[in-house]
Coordinates of C-alpha atoms in Angstrom, one line a residue:
Chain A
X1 CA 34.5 62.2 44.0
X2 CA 32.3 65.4 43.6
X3 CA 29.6 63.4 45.1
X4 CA 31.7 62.6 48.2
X5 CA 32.5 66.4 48.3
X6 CA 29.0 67.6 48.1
X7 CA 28.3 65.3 51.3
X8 CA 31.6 65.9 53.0
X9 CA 30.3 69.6 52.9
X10 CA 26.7 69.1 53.8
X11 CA 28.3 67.6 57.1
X12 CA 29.8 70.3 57.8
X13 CA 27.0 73.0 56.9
X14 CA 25.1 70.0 59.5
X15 CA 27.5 70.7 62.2
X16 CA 27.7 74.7 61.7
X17 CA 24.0 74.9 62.0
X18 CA 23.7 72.4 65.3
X19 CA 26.5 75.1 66.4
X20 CA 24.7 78.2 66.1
X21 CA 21.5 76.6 67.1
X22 CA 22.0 77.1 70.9
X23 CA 23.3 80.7 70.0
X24 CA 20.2 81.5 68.0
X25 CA 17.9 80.3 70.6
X26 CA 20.0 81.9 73.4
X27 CA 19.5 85.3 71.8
X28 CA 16.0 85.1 71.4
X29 CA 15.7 84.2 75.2
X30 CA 17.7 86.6 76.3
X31 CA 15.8 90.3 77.8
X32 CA 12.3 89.6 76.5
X33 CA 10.2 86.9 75.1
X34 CA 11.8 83.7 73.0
X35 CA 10.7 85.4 69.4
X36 CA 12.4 82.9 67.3
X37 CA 12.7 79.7 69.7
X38 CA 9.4 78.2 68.0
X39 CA 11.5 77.4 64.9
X40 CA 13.7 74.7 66.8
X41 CA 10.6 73.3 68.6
X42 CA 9.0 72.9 65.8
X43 CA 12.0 71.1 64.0
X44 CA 12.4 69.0 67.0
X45 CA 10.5 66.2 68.0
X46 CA 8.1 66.8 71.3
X47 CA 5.8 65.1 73.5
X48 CA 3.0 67.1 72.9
X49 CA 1.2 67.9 69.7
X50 CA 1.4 71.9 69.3
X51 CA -0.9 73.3 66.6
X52 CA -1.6 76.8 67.7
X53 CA -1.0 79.5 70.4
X54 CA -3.7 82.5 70.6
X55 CA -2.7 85.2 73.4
X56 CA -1.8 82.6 76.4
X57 CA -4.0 79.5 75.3
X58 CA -2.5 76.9 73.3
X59 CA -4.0 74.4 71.4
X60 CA -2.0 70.8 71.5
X61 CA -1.9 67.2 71.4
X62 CA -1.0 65.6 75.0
X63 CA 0.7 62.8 73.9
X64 CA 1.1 58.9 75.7
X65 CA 4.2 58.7 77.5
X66 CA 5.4 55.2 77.1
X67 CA 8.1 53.7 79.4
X68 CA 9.2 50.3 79.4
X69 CA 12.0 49.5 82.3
X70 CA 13.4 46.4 84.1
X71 CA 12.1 47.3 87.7
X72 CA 8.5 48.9 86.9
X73 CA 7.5 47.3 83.7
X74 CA 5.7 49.2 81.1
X75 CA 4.4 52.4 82.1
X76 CA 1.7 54.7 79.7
X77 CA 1.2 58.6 80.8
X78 CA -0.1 61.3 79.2
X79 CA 2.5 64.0 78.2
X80 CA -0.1 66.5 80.4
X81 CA 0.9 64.7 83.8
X82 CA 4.9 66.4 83.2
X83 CA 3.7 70.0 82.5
X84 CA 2.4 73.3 83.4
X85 CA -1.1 73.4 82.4
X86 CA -1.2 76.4 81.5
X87 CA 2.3 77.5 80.0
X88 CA 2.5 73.7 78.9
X89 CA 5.9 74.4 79.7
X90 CA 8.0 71.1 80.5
X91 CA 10.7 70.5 83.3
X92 CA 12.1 69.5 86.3
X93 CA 9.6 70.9 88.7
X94 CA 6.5 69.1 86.7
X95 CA 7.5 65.6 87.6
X96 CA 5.4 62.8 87.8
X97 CA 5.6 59.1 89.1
X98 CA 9.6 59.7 89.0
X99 CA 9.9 60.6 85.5
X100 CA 10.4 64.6 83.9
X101 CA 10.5 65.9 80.8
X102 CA 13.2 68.6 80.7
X103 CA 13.6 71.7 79.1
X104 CA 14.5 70.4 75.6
X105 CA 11.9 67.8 75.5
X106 CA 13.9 65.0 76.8
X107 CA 12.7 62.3 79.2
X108 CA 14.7 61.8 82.2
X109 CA 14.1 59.4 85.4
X110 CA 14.5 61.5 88.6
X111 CA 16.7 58.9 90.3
X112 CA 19.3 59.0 87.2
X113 CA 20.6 55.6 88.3
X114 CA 17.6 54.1 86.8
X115 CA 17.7 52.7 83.1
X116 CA 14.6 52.8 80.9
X117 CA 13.7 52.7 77.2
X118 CA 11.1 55.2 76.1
X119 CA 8.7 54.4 73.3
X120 CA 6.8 57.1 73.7
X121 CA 3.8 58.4 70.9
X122 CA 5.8 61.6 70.3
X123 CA 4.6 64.3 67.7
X124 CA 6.6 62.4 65.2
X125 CA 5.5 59.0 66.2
X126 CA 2.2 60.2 65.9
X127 CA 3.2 62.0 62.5
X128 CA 4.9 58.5 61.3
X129 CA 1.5 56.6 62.1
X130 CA -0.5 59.2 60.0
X131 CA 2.1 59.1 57.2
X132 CA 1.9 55.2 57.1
X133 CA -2.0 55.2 57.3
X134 CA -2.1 58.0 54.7
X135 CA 0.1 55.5 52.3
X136 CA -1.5 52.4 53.2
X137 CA -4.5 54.2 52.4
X138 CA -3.6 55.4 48.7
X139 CA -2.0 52.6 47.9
X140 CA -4.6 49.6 49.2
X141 CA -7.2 51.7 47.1
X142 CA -5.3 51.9 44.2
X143 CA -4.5 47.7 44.3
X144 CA -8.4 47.3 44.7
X145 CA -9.0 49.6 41.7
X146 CA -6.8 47.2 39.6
X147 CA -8.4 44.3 41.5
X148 CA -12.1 45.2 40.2
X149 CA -10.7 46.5 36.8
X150 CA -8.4 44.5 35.5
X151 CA -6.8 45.7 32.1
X152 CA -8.3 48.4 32.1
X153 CA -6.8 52.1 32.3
X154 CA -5.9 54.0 35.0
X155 CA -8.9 56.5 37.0
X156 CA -9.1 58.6 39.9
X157 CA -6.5 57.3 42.3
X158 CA -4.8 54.9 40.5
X159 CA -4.5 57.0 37.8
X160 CA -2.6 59.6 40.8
X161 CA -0.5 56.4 41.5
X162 CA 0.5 54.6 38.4
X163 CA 2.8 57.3 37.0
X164 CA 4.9 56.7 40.3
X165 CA 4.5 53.1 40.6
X166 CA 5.6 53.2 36.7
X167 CA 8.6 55.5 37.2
X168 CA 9.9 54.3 40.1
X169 CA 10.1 50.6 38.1
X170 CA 11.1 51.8 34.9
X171 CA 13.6 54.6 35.5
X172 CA 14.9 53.9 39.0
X173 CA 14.7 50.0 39.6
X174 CA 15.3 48.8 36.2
X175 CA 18.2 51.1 35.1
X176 CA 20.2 50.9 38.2
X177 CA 19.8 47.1 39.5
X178 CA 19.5 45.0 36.0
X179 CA 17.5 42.0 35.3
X180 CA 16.9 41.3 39.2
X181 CA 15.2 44.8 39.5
X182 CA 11.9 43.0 40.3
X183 CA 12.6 41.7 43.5
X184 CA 14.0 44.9 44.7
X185 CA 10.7 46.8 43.1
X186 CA 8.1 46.7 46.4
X187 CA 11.0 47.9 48.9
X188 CA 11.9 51.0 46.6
X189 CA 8.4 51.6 45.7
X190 CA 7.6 51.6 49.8
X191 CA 10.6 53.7 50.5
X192 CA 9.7 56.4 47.4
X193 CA 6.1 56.0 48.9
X194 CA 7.2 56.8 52.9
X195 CA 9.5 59.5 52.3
X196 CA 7.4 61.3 49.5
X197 CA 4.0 61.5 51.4
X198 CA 6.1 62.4 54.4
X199 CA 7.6 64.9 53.1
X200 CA 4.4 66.5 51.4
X201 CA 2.4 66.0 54.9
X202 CA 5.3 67.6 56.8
X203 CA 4.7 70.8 54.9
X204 CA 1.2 71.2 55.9
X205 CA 0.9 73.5 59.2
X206 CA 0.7 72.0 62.6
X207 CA 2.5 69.1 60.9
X208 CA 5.2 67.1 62.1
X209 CA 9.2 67.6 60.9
X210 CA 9.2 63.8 60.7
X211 CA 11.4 63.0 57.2
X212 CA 13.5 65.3 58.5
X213 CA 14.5 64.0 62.2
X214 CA 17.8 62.3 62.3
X215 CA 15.9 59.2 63.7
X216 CA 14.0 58.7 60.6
X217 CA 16.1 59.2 57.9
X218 CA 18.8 56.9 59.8
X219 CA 16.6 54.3 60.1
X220 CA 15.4 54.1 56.4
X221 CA 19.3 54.5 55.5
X222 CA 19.7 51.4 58.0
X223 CA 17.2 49.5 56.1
X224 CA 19.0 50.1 52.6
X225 CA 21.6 49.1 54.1
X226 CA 20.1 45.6 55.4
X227 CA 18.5 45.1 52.1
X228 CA 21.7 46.2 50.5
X229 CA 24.1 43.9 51.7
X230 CA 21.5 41.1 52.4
X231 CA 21.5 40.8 48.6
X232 CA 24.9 41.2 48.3
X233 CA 26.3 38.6 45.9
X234 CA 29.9 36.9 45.5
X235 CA 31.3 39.5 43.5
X236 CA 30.2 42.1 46.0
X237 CA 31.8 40.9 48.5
X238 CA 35.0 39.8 46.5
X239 CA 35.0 43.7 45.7
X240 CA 35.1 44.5 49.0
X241 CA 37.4 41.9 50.5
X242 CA 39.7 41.3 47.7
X243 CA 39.4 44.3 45.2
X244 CA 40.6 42.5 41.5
X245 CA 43.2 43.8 40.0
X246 CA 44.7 45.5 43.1
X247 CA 48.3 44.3 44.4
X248 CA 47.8 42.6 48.0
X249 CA 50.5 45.0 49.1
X250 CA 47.4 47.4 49.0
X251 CA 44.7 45.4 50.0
X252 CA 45.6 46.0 54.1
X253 CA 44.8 49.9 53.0
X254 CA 42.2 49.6 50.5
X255 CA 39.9 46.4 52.2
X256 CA 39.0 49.1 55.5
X257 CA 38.1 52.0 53.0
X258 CA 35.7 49.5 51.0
X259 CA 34.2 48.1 54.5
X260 CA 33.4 51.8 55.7
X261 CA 32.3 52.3 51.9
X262 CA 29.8 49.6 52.1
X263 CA 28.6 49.9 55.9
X264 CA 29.0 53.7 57.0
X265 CA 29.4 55.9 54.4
X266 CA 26.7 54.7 52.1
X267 CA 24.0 54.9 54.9
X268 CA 26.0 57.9 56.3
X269 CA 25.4 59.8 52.9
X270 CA 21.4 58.6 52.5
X271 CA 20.8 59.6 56.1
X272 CA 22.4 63.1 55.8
X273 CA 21.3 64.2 52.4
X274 CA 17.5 63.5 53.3
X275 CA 17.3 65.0 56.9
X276 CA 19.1 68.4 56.2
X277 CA 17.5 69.0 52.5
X278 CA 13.7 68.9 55.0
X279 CA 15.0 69.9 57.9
X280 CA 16.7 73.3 56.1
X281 CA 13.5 73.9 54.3
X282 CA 11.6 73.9 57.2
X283 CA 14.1 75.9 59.0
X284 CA 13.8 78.8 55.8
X285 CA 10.0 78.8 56.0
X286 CA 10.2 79.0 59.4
X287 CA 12.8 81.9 59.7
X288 CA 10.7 84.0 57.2
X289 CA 7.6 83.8 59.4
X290 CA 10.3 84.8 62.3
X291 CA 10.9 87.8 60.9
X292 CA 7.6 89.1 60.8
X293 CA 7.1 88.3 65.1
X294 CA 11.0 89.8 65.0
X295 CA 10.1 93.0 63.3
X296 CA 6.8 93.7 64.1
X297 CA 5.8 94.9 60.6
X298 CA 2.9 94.5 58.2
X299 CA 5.5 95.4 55.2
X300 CA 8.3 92.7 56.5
X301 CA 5.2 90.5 57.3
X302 CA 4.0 91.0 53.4
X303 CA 7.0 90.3 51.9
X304 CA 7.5 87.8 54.1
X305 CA 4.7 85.7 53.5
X306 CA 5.9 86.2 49.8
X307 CA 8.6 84.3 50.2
X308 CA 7.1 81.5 52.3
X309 CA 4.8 80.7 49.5
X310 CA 7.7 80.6 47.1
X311 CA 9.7 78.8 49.5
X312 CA 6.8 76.3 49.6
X313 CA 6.4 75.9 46.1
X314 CA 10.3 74.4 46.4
X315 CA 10.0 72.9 49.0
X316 CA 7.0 71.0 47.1
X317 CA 9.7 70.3 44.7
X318 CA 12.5 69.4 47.4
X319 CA 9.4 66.9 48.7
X320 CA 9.7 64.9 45.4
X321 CA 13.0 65.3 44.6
X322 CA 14.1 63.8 47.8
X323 CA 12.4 61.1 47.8
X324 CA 13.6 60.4 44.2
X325 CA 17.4 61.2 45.0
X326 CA 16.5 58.5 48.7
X327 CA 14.8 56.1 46.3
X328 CA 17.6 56.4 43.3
X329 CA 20.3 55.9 45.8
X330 CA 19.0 52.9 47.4
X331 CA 18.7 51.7 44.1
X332 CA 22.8 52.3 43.0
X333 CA 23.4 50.4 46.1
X334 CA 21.5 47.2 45.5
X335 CA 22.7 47.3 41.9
X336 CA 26.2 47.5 42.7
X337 CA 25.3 44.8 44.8
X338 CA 24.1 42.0 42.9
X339 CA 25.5 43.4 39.4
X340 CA 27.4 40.5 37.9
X341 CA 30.7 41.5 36.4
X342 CA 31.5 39.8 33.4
X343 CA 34.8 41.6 32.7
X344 CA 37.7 42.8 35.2
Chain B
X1 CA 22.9 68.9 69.4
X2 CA 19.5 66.9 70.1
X3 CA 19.0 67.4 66.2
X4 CA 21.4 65.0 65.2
X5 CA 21.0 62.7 68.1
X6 CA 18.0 60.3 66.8
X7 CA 16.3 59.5 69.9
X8 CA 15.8 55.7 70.3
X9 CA 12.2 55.4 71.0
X10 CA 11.5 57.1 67.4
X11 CA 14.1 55.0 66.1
X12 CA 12.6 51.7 67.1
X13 CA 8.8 52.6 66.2
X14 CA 10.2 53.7 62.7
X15 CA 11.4 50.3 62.3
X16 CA 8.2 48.9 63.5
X17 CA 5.9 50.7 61.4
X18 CA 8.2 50.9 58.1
X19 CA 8.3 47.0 58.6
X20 CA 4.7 46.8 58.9
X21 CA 4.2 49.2 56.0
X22 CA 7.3 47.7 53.9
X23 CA 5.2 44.1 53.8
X24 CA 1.1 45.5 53.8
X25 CA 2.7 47.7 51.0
X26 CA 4.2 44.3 49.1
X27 CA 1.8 41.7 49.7
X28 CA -1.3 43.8 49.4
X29 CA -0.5 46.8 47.4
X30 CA 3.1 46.7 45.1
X31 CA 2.4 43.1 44.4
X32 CA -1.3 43.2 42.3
X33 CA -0.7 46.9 41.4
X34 CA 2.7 45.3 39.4
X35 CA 1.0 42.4 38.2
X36 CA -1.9 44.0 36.7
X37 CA 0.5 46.6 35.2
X38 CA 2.7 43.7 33.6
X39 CA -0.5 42.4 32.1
X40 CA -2.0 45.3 30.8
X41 CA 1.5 46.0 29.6
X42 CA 1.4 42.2 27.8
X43 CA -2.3 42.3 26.8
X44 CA -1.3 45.6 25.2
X45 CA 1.2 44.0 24.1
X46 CA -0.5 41.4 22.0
X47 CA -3.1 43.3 20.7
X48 CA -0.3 45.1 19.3
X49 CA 0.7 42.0 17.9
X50 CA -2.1 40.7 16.5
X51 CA -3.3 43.8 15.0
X52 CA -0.1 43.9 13.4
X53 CA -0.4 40.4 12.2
X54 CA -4.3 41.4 10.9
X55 CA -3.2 44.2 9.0
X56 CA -0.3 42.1 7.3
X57 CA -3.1 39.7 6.9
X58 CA -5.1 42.3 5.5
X59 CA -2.2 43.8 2.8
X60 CA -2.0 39.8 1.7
X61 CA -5.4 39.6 1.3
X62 CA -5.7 42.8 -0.5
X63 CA -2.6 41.8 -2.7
X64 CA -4.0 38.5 -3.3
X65 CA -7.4 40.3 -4.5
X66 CA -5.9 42.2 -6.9
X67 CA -3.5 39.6 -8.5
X68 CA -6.9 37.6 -8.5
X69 CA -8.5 40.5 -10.3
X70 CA -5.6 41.1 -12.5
X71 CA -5.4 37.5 -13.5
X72 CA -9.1 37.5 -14.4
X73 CA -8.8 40.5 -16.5
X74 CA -5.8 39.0 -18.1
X75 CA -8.2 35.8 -19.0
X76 CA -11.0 37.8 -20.0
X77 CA -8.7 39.6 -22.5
X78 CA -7.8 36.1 -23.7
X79 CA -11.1 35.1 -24.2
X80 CA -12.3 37.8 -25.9
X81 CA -9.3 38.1 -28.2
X82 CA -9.5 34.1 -28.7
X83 CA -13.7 35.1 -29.8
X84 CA -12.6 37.5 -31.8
X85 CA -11.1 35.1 -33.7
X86 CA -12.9 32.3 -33.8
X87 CA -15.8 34.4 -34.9
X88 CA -13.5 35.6 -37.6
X89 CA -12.7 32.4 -38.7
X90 CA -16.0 31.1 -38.8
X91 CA -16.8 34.4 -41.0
X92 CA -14.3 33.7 -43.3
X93 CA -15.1 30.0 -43.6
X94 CA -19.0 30.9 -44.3
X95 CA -17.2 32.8 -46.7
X96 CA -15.4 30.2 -48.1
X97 CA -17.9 27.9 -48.0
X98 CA -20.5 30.1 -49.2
X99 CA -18.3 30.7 -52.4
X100 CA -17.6 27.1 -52.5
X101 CA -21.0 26.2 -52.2
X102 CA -22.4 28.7 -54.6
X103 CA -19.4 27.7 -57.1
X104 CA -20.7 24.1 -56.9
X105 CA -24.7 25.5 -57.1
X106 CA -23.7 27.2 -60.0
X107 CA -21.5 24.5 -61.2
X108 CA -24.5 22.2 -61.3
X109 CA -26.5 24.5 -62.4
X110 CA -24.3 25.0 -65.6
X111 CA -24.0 21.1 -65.4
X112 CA -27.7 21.0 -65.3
X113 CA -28.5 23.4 -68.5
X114 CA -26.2 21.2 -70.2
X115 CA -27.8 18.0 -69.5
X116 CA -30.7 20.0 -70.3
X117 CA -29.4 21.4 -73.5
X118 CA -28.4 18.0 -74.5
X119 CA -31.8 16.7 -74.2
X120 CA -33.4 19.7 -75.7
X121 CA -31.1 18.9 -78.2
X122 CA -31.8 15.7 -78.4
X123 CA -35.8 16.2 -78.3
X124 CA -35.5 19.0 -81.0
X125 CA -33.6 16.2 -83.2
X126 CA -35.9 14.0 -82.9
X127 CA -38.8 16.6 -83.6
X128 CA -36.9 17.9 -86.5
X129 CA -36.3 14.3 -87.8
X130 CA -40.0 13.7 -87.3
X131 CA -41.0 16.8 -89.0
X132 CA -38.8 16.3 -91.9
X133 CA -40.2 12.8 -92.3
X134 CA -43.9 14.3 -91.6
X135 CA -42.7 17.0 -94.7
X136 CA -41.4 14.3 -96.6
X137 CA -44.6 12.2 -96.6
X138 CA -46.5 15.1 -97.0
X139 CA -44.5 16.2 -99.8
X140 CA -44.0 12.3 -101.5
X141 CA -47.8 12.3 -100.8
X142 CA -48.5 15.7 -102.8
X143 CA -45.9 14.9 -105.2
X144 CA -48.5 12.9 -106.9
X145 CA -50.4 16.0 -107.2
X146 CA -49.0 19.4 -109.4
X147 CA -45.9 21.1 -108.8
X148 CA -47.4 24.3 -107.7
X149 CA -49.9 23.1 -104.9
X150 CA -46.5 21.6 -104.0
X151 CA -45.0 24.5 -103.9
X152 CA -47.7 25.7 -101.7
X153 CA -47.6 22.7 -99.4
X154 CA -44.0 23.1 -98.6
X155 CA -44.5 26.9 -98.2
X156 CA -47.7 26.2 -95.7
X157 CA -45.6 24.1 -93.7
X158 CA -42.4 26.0 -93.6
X159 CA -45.3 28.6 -92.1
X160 CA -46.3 26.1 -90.0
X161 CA -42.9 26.0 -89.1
X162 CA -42.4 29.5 -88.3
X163 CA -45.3 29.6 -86.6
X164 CA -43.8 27.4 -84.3

């Protein structure tokens, strides 16, 4: 119940901040210069790669712009060919082959008639590649360090990686899904793996807010989900359809609150609770280095830097625990799934 | 209100590379690291065991030794108190026998010096008997003679006699 609180309240913290988003932004664009508007591009997801601006130059990424439609087939740009070169600014007026990319870093076709599906290399497509070649890469050299020293203990990387691999088995699979927690072992030890180094590379600067865009998160939520109710045994589904022990008089009320239990609110609560614990870290750390370009002052600028490393240090924390609360969660699921209830 | 809108062309290459990453992960990665954690975990395991089992071994053993060695001690007690008294016993039956023996020696002996006695005895009878018929010859031979050198005579040979 508390639990169901705790998320009913995040939503709405979620929907206040998408609120005073636009306000925040507006402000900042207002008379002058767009002091604070960097903090929303950088939570964002863009076409182009943006490390660095010194003076007027800025150093990015172009990214491929990848179009697949009906009429014109698949289509590869470079996210250069749809801005200003120099203020790398993106819109209407830099079009190219029929395509823009507006102001808020969204891919349009010119004649809006025409459907397409973009599968574009955006900053956090590019940031999900690097995450998954950063895991592969711990991981594949930790298996060949077992491979050439079998029964031996840990070193150097595996040694980095066992404690996880170990934790994640002992205290997260085994407790919460029972004697079939072995099967369910490599999908929470790929998920912990994902959203962990994800959210540790995120952190770096110039990085990518990729564990905490909507997209992401949903789409891990979506594949709990899958696995969830793939494994889903008799009982699970007698739970949901016919609740024991509940008159059928209820059943018309209670059978739609377990089907949006088991399909939306689950997924709903994964998907949430990961995006907005990175996504508001990212935001903080961001907003204390806004100050200093707001104010203009070596003492705010001090104290500010201050707090971002403290912020960091949590949010080094938040990383972990995250991925632990994504990872435990999951878990729950498939245990409630294919727990077998002796008694009821 | 982009931020809560995922955008469909992350949303499918998500799925793409999780999927790639969910079965390179289990096939090449989760799979032997698990395996060679299980058997470390179960060669751990059973040297646990066994060095369990060696050390119970061991405490036998040990146990075993000293009831050995306590057994022995007990034995050589035994024999040395049986010794103790067998040498004893053949003591005290030299002893006896000793006595026994030197009864009988002395027994003979006595038995002996009787015999002895007897034939001394005997001898010394005889001699007597001869000397008092020697005396008496003498004497029925020097009867013949005078009374006084028969005097003498007998006199000489009761010296004789002495001087014996």
């Amino acid at each position: 119940m508390t639990r169901h609180l705790l998320h009913l309240s995040v939503l709405f913290s979620v929907v206040l901040l998408m609120c005073s988003a636009p306000a925040f932004a507006a402000a900042g664009s207002g008379e002058e210069e767009d002091k604070t508007g960097f903090i929303m591009h950088h939570v964002k997801d863009s076409h182009e790669w943006h490390f660095a601006t010194f003076g007027h130059t800025h150093v990015t990424l172009p990214l491929p712009v990848i179009i697949y439609s009906k009429d014109r087939g698949l289509e590869v740009y470079s996210s250069k060919n749809f801005q200003n070169p120099d203020t790398h600014a993106f819109g209407k007026e830099y079009g190219h082959n029929g395509y823009y990319i507006d102001e808020h870093d969204h891919l349009k076709a010119e004649d809006k008639s025409r459907s397409f599906v973009e599968l574009s290399i955006t900053k956090n497509v590019a940031m999900l590649f690097l995450v998954i070649l950063v895991v592969l890469y711990l991981m594949l050299s930790t298996a060949k360090y077992y491979k050439n020293n079998p029964n031996s203990p840990p070193k150097g990387i595996a040694s980095f990686v066992e404690p996880i691999v170990i934790f994640v088995r002992d205290e997260i699979a085994l407790p919460n899904i029972g004697p079939k927690y072995r099967k369910f072992t490599p999908y929470l030890l790929t998920i912990f793996a994902f959203i962990w180094i994800g959210n540790l590379m995120g952190l770096m600067p110039g990085a990518a807010n990729l564990t905490g865009n909507i997209a992401v998160t949903a789409t891990l939520a979506i594949f709990t989900l899958v696995v969830t109710n793939l494994s889903g045994n008799r009982e699970y589904w007698k739970h949901i359809f016919a609740t024991p022990g509940v008159p059928k008089a209820i059943l018309p009320i209670l059978v739609p609150v377990e089907i949006l239990g088991a399909f939306i609110t689950k997924p709903f609560a994964l998907m949430v609770r990961l995006f907005v614990a990175i996504t508001a870290g990212h935001i903080v750390i961001l907003s204390f280095i806004g100050l200093i370009f707001v104010f203009e002052s070596y003492a705010v600028g001090l104290a500010s830097t201050v707090m971002v490393t403290f912020i960091l240090l949590i949010e080094l924390l938040v990383a972990t625990i995250q991925a632990y609360v994504f990872t435990l969660f999951s878990a729950m699921y498939i245990g409630q799934a294919v727990a077998e209830h002796e008694h009821h | 209100m982009d931020l809560i809108l995922p955008s469909s062309g992350l949303v499918i290459w998500q799925i793409i590379g999780f999927s790639i990453l969910l079965i390179l992960l289990a096939k090449f990665a989760w799979k032997p690291i698990l395996s060679a954690l299980d058997e470390r975990e179960l060669t751990i395991e059973g040297a646990l065991k066994s060095a369990e089992v060696a050390r119970n071994e061991m405490a036998n053993l040990k146990a075993e030794n000293e009831k050995l060695l306590q057994e022995a001690r007990i034995e050589r007690d035994v024999i040395l108190q049986k010794a103790h008294e067998v040498s004893a016993q053949m003591i005290e039956d030299a002893k006896q026998s000793a006595i026994q023996e030197g009864a009988k020696m002395i027994e003979n002996a006595k038995a002996v010096i009787e015999t002895e006695k007897h034939a001394a005895l005997e001898d010394l009878k005889v001699q007597v008997g001869t000397l008092s018929l020697n005396v008496a010859e003498k004497l029925l031979k020097k009867n013949f003679a005078d009374d006084a050198t028969q005097k003498a005579h007998v006199e000489e040979l009761v010296n004789d006699l002495k001087l014996n």
